[in-house]
mmCIF file of C-alpha atoms in Angstrom:
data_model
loop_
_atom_site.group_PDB
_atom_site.id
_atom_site.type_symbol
_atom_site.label_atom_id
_atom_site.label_comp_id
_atom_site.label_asym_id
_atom_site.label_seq_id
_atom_site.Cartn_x
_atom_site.Cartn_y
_atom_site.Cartn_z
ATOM 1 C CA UNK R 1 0.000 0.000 0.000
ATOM 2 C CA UNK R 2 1.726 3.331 -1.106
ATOM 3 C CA UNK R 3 2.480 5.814 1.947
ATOM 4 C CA UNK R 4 0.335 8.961 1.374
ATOM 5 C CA UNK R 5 2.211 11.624 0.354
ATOM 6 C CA UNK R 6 3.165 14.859 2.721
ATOM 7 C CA UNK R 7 1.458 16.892 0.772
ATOM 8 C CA UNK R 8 -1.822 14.896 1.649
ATOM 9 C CA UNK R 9 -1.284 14.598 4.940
ATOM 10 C CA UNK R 10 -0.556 18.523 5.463
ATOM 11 C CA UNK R 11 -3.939 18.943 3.159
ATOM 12 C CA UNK R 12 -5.834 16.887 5.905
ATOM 13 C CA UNK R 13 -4.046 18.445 8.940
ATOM 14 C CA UNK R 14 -5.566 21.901 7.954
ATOM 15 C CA UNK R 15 -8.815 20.347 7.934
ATOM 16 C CA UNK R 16 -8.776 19.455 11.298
ATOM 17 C CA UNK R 17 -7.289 15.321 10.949
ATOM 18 C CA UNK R 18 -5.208 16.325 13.801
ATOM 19 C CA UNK R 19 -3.867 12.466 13.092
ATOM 20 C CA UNK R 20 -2.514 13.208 10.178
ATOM 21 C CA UNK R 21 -0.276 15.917 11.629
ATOM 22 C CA UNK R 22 0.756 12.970 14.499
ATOM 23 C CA UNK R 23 2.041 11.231 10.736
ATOM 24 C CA UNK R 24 4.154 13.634 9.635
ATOM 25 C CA UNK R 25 5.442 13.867 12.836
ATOM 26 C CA UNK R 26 6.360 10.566 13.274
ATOM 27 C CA UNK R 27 8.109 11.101 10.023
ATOM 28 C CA UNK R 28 10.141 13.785 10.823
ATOM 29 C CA UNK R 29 10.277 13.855 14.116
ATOM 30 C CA UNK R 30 14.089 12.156 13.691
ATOM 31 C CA UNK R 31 15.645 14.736 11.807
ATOM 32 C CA UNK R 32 14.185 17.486 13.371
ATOM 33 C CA UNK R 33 15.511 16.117 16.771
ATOM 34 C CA UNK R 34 19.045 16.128 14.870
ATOM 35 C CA UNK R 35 18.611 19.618 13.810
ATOM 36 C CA UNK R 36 18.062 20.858 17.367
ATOM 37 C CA UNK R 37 20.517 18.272 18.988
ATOM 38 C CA UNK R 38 22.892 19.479 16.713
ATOM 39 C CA UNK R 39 22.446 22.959 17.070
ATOM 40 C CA UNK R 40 22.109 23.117 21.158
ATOM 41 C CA UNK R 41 23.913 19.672 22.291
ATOM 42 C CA UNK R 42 21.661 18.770 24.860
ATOM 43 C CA UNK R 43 19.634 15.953 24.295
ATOM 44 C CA UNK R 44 16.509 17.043 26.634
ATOM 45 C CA UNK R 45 16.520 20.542 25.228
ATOM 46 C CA UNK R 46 16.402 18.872 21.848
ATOM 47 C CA UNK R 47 13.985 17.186 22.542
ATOM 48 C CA UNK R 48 11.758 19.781 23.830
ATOM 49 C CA UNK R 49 13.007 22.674 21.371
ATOM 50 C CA UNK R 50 11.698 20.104 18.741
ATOM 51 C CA UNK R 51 8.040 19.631 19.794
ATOM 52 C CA UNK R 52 7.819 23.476 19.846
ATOM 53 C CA UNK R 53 8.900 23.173 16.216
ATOM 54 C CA UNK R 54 6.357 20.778 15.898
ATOM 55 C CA UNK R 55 3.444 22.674 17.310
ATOM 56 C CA UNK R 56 4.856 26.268 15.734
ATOM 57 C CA UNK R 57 4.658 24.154 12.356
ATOM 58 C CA UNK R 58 0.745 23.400 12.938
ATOM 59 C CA UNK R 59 0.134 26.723 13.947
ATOM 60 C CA UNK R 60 1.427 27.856 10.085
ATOM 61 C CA UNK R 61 0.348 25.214 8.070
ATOM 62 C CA UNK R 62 -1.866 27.056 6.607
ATOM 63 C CA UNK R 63 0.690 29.676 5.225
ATOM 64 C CA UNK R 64 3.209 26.797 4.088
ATOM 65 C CA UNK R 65 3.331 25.857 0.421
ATOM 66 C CA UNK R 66 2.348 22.668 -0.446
ATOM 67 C CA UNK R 67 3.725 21.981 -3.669
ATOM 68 C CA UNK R 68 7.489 22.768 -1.713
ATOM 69 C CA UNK R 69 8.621 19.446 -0.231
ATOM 70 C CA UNK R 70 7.873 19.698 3.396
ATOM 71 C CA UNK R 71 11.113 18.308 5.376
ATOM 72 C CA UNK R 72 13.504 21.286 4.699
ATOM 73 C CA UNK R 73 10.560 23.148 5.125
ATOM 74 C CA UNK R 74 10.378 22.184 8.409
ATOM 75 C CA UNK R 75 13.414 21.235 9.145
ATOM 76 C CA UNK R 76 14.359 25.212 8.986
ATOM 77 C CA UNK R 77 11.730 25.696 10.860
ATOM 78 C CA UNK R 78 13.586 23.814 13.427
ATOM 79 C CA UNK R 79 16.624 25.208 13.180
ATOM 80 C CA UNK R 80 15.194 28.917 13.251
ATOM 81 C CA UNK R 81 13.540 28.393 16.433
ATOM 82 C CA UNK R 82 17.156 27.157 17.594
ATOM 83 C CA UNK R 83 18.574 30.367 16.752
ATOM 84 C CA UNK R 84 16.240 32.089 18.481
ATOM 85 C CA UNK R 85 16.507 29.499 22.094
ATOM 86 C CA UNK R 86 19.929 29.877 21.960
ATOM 87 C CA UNK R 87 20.447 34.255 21.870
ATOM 88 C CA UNK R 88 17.677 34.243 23.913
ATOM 89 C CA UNK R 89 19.332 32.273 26.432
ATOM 90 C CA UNK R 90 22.830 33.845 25.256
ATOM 91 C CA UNK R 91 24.444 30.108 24.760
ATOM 92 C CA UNK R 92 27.734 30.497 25.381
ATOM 93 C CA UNK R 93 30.703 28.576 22.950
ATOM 94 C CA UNK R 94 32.774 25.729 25.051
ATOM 95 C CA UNK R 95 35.796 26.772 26.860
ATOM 96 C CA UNK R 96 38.482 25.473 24.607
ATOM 97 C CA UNK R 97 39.607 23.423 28.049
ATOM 98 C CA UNK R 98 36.623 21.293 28.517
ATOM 99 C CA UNK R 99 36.457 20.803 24.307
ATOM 100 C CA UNK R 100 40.132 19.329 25.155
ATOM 101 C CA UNK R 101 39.030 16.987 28.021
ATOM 102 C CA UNK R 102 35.535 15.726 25.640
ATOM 103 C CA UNK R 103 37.900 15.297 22.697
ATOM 104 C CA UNK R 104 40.625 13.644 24.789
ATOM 105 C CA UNK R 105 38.545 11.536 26.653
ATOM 106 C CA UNK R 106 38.014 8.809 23.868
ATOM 107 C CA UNK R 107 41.616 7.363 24.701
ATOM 108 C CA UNK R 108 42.952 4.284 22.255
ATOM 109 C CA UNK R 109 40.448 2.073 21.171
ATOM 110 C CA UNK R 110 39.817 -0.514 18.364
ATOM 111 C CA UNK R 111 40.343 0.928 14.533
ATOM 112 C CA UNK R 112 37.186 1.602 12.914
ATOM 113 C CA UNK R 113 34.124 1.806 14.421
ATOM 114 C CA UNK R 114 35.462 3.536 17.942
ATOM 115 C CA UNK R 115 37.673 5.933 15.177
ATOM 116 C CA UNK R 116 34.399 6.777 13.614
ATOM 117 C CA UNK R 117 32.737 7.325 16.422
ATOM 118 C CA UNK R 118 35.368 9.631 17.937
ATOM 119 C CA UNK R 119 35.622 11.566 14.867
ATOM 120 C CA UNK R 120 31.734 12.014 14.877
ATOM 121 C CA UNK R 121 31.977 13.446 18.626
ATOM 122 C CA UNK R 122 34.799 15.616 17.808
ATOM 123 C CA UNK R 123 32.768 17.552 14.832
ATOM 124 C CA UNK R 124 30.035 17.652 17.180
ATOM 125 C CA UNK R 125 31.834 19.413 19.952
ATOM 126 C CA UNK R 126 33.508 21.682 17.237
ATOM 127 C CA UNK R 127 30.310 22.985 15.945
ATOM 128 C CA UNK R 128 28.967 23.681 19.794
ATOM 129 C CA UNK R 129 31.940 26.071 20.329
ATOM 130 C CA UNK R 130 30.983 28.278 17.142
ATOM 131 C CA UNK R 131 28.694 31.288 18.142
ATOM 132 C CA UNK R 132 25.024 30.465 17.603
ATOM 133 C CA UNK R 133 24.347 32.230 14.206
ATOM 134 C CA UNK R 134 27.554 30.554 12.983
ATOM 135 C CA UNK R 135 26.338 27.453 13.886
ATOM 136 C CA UNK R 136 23.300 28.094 12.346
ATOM 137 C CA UNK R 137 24.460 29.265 9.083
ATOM 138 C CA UNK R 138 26.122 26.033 8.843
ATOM 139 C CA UNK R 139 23.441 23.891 10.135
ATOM 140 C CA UNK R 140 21.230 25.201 7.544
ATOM 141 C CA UNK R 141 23.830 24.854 4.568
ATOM 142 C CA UNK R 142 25.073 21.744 5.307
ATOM 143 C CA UNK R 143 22.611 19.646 6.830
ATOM 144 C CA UNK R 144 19.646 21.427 5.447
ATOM 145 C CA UNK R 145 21.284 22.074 1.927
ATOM 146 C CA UNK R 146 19.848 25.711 1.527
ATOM 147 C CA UNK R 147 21.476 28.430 -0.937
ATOM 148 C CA UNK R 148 23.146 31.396 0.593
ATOM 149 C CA UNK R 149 20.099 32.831 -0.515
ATOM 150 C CA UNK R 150 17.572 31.003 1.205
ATOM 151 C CA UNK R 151 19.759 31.158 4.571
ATOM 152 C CA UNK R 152 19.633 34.808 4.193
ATOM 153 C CA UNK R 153 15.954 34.466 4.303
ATOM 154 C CA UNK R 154 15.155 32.180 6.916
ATOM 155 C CA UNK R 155 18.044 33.810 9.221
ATOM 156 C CA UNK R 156 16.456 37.655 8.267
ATOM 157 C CA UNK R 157 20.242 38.202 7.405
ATOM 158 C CA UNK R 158 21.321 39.770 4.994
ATOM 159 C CA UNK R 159 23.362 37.921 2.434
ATOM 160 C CA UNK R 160 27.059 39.389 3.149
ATOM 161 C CA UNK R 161 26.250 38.510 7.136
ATOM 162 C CA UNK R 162 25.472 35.328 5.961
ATOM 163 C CA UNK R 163 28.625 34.655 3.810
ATOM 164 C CA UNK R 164 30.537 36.259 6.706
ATOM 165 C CA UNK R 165 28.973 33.368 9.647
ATOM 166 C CA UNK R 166 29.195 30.408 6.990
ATOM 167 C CA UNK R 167 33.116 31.481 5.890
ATOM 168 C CA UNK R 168 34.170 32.106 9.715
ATOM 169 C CA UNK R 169 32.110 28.676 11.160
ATOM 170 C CA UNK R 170 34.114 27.004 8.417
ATOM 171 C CA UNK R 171 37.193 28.664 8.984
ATOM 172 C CA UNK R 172 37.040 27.710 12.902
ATOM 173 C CA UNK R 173 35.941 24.423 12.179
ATOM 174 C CA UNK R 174 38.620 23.506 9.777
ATOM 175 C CA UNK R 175 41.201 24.701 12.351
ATOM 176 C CA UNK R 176 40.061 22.945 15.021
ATOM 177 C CA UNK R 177 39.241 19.945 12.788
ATOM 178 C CA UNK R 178 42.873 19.609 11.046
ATOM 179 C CA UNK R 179 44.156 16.616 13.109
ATOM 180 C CA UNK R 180 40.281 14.655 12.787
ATOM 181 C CA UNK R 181 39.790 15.320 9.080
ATOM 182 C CA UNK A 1 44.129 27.806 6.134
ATOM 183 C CA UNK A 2 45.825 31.590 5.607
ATOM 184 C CA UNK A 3 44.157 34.372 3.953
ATOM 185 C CA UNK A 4 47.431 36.130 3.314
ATOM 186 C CA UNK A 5 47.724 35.251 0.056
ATOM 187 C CA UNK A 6 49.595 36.003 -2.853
ATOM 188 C CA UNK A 7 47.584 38.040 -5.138
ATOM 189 C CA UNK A 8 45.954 36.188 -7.884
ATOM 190 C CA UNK A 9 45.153 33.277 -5.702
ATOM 191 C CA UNK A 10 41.221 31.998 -4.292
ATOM 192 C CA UNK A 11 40.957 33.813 -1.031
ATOM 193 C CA UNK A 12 38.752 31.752 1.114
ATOM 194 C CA UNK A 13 35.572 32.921 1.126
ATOM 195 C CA UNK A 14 35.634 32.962 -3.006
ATOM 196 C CA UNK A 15 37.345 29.325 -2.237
ATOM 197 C CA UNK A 16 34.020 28.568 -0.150
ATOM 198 C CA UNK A 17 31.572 30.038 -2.415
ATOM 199 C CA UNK A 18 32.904 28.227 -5.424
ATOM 200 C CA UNK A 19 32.389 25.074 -3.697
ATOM 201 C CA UNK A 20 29.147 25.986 -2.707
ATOM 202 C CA UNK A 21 28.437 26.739 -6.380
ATOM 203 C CA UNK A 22 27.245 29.995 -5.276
ATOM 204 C CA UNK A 23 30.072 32.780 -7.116
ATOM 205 C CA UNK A 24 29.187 34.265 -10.448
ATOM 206 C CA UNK A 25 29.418 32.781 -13.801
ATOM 207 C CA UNK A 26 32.202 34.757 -14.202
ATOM 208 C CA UNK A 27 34.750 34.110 -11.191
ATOM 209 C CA UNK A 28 33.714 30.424 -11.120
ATOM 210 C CA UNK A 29 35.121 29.857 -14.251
ATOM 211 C CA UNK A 30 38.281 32.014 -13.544
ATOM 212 C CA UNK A 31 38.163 29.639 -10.107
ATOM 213 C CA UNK A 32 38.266 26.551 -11.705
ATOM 214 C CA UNK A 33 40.690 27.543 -14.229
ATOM 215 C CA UNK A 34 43.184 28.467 -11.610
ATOM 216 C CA UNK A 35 42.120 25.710 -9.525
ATOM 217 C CA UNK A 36 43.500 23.334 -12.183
ATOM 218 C CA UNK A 37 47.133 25.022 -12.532
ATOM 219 C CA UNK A 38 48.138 26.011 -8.784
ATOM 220 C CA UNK A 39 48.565 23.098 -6.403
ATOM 221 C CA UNK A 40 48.562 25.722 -2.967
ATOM 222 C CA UNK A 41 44.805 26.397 -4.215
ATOM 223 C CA UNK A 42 44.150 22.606 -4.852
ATOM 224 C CA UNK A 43 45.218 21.469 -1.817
ATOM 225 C CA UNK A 44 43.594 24.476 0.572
ATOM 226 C CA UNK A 45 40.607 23.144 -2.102
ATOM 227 C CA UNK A 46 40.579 19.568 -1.249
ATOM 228 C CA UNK A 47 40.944 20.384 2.415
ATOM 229 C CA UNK A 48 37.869 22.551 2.819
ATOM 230 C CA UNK A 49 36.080 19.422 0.704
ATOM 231 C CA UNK A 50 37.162 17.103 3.235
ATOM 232 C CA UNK A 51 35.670 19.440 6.131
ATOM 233 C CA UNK A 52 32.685 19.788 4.198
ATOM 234 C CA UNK A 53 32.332 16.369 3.563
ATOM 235 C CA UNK A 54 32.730 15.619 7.465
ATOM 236 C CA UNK A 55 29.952 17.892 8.272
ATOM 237 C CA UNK A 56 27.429 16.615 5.699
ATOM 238 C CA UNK A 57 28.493 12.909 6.658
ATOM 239 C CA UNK A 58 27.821 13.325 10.344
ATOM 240 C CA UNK A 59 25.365 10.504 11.306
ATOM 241 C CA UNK A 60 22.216 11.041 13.284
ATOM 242 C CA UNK A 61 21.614 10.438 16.590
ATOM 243 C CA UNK A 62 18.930 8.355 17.682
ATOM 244 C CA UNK A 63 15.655 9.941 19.193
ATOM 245 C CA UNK A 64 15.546 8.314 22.730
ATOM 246 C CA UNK A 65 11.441 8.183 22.790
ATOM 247 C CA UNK A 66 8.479 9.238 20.385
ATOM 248 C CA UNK A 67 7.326 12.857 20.441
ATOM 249 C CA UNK A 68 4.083 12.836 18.514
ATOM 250 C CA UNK A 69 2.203 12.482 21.735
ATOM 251 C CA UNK A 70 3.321 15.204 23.513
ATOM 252 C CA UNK A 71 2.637 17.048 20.309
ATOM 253 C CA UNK A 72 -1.129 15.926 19.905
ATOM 254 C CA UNK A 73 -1.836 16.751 23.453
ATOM 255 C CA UNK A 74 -0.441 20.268 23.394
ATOM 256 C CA UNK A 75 -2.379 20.185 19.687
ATOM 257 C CA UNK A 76 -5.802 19.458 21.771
ATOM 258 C CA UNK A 77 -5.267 22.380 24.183
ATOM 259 C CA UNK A 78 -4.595 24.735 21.902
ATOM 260 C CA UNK A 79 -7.463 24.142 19.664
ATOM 261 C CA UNK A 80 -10.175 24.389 22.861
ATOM 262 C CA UNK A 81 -11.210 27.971 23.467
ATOM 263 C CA UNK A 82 -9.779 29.822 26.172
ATOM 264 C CA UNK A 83 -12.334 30.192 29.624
ATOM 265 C CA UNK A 84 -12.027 33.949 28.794
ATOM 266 C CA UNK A 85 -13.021 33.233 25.107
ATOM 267 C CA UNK A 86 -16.215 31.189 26.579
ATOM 268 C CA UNK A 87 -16.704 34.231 28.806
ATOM 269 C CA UNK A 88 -16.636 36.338 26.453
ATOM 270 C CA UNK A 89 -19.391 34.155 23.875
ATOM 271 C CA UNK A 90 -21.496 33.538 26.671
ATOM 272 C CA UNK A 91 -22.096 37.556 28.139
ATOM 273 C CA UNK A 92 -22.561 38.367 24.376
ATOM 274 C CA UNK A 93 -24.962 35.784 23.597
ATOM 275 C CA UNK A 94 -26.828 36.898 27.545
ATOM 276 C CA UNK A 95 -26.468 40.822 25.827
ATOM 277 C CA UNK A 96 -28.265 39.991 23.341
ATOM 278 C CA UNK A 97 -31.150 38.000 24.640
ATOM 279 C CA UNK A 98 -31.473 41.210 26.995
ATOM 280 C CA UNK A 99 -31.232 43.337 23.475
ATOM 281 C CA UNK A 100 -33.421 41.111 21.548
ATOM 282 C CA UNK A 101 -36.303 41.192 24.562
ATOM 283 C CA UNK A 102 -35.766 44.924 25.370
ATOM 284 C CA UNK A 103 -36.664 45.913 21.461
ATOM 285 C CA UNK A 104 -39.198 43.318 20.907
ATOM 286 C CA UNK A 105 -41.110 43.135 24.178
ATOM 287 C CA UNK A 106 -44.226 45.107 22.783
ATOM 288 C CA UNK A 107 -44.180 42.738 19.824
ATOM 289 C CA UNK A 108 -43.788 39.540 22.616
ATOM 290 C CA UNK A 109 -46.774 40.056 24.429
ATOM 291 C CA UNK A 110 -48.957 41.554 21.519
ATOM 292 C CA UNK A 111 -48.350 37.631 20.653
ATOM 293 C CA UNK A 112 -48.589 36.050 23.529
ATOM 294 C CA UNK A 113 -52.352 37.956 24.132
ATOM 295 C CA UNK A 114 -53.045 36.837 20.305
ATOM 296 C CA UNK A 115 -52.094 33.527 21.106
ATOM 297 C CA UNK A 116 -54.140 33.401 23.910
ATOM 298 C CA UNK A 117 -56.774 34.770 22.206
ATOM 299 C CA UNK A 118 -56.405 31.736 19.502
ATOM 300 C CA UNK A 119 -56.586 29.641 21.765
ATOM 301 C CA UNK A 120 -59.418 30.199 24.051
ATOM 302 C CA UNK A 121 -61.342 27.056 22.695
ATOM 303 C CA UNK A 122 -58.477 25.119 23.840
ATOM 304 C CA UNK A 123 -57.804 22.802 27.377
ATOM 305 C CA UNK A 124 -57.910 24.974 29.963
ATOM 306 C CA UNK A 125 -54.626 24.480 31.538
ATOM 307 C CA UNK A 126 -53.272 25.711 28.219
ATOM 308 C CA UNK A 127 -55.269 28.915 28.349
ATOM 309 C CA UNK A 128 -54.310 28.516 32.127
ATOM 310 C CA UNK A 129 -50.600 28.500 31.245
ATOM 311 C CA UNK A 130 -51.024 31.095 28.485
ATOM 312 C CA UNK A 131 -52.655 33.829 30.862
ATOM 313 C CA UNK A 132 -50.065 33.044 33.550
ATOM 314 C CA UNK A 133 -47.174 33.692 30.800
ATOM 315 C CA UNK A 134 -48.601 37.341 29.531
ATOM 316 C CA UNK A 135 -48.907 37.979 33.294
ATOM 317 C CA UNK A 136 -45.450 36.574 34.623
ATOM 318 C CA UNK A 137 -44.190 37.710 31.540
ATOM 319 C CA UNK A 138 -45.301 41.154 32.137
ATOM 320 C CA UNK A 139 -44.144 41.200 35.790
ATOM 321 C CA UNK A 140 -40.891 39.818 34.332
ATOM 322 C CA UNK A 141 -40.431 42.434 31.485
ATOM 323 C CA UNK A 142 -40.955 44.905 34.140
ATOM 324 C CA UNK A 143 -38.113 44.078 36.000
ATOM 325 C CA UNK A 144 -35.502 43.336 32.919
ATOM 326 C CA UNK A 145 -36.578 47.053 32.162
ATOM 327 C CA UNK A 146 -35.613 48.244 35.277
ATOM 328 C CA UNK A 147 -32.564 46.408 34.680
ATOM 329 C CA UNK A 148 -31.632 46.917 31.014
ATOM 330 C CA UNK A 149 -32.936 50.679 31.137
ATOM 331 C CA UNK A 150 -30.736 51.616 33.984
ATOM 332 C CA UNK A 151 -28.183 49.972 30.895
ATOM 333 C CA UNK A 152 -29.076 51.781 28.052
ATOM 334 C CA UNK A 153 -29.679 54.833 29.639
ATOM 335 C CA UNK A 154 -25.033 54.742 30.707
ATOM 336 C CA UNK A 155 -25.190 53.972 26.625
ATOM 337 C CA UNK A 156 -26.399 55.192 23.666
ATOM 338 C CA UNK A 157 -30.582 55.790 23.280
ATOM 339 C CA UNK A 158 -31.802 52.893 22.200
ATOM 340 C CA UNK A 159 -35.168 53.674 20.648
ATOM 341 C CA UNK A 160 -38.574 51.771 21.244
ATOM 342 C CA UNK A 161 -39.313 49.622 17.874
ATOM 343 C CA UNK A 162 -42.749 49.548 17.684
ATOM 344 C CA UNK A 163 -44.088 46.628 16.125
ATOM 345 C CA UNK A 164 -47.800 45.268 15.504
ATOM 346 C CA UNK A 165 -48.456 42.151 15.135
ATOM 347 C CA UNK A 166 -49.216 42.585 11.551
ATOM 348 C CA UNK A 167 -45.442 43.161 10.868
ATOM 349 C CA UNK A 168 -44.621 39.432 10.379
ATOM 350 C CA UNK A 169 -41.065 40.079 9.226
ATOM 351 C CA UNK A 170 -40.076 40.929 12.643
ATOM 352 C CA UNK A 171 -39.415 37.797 13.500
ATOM 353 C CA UNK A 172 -37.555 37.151 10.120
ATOM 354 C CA UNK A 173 -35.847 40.117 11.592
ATOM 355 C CA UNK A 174 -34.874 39.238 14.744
ATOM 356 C CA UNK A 175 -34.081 35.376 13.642
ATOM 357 C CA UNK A 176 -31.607 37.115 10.924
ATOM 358 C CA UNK A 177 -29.858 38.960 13.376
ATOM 359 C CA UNK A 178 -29.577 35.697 15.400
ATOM 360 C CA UNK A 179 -28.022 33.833 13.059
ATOM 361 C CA UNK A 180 -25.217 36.946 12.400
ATOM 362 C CA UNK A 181 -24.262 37.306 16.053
ATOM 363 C CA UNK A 182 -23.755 33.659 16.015
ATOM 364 C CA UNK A 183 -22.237 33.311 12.817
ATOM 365 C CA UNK A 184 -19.980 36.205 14.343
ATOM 366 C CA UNK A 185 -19.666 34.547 17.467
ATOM 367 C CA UNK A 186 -18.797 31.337 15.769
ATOM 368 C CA UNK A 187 -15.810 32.372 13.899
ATOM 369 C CA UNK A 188 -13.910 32.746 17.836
ATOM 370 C CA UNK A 189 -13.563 28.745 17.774
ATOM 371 C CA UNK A 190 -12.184 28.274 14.198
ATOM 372 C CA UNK A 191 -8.502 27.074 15.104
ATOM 373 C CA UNK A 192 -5.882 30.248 15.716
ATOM 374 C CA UNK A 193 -8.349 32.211 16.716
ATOM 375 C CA UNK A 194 -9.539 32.577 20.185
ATOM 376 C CA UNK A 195 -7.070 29.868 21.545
ATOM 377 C CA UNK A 196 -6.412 28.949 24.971
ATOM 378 C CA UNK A 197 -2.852 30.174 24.184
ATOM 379 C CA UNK A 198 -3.168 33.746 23.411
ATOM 380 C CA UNK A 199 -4.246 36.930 25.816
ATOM 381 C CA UNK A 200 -7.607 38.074 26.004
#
């Protein structure tokens, strides 16, 4: 039986099936976690920071397009409401001391999957020391695959700012990622 | 990765943007041009590629437990009007009763008395309970003068409709206006407006 299609269940969410909304939650409710969790590295404020995504997401269904595919729709969503948690709470980069500690903490292990792993946690980290809008500038380009553009416009940046955060994230990351990479 | 570089090389934000795809026509071709004859470029190049290519590849974590019904709950509650909202409804729709009986209570017992009148060959205890209406009724519209005159008097004059009972659009009237204060009324519980989470 084919899945319906996002746009069908967004068509019957605005008409009240609030269980169709619950199925395109269930849907996305992974990679919007992983947007947040990325963005704030707490797993509990993830978690929470997602359902409001969720819920701000009903609340403007009926001004989202439905012939635009609906993830990176609201998977910016997401990450926007991020941005906003974290300068409202003024979220603070890692001292460079306890990165050291998290990044030195994997000690020697077997090749492969432990490397992987550490590698993983040490890109992680890296990205939670970058200043919130750097973070996500990158979130959004990377993981959410807008256009300078469309970062500009879901940030209410303007483009230079935006090519500024995106070449200084990458800039910090790639120094602090020279030995990983 | 240095920005003092020679002129004539990819500084790093052009470096960035042409692997983005996002530079002009223009200096991407000049990019990849020089990107194919200076190895200092190539290598900063395939460096930044690499960090790019770590970012996009970072797995996802897995979601320890299923959100959707914390959603739906907080879905439910938002969609129920707030107490203020039904507070609100339910003093209009007492307003206008009051409104409704103040304008119309010539035409009210002018019918009640007619059909009394109607009626008189009928069971007594109807006529009974017809005669006791126009009299409670009268004793009753009495006091909601008192009440709703001491009302309109702090407003503007409301004046007396007079209606006979020959008028038989009046209650065409009065239904029509009915049915706009609760149209009215009813678009407060369409959802986003008159929620439980915004201020009254």
């Amino acid at each position: 039986m084919a899945q319906t299609s996002d746009r069908d269940l967004v068509l019957r969410a605005r008409g009240g099936e609030v269980d169709a909304f619950g199925e395109i939650v269930r849907r996305y409710q992974t990679s919007v976690f992983n947007v947040c969790y990325r963005l704030l590295g707490e797993r509990r404020d993830a978690e929470d920071l997602a359902q409001e995504a969720f819920l701000r997401a009903y609340s403007r269904l009926r001004s989202y397009d439905v012939e635009r595919p609906f993830g990176p729709w609201m998977r910016t969503l997401a990450a926007r409401l991020c941005l906003n948690h974290m300068e409202r709470h003024r979220a603070d980069p890692l001292p460079l001391d306890e990165e050291s500690d998290r990044l030195a903490a994997g000690g020697e292990g077997p090749e492969g999957a432990h490397r992987a792993t550490e590698r993983s946690e040490a890109i992680r980290q890296a990205l939670l020391t970058l200043p919130p809008r750097q973070r996500a500038a990158l979130e959004l380009r990377h993981f959410g695959g807008l256009s300078y553009a469309e970062i500009a416009e879901a940030m209410a940046l303007p483009l230079t700012d935006v090519k500024s955060h995106l070449f200084r994230g990458r800039r910090s990351l790639a120094e602090r990622l020279r030995d990983v990479v | 990765m240095s920005s003092d570089l020679e002129p004539g090389h990819l500084t790093d934000e052009d470096l960035q943007s042409y692997l983005d795809a996002e530079l002009g026509e223009t200096k991407a071709g000049w990019a990849a041009a020089h990107l194919r004859t200076c190895a200092a470029c190539q290598e900063r190049a395939t460096f930044m590629q690499e960090v790019f290519q770590a970012l996009s590849g970072l797995p996802e974590v897995r979601l320890g437990r299923d959100l959707t019904p914390g959603v739906l709950d907080r879905i439910g509650s938002v969609n129920e009007p707030s107490p203020r909202w039904r507070l609100l409804v339910a003093g209009q729709a007492l307003a206008a009763v009051f409104l409704a009986a103040w304008l119309g209570r010539g035409a009210a017992l002018d019918w009640i008395s007619f059909a009394a009148a109607r009626l008189q060959a009928q069971p007594s205890w109807l006529v009974e309970i017809l005669a006791w209406s126009k009299t409670g009724g009268q004793e009753l519209w009495m006091e909601a003068q008192a009440w709703v005159g001491l009302g309109v008097q702090a407003l503007a004059r409301v004046p007396e409709v007079t209606w006979t009972r020959s008028l038989s659009a009046s209650p065409v009237v009065f239904g029509a206006l009915l049915v706009l204060w609760l149209g009215g009324n009813g678009l407060l519980f369409i959802p986003g407006i008159g929620r439980a989470g915004r201020t009254l």
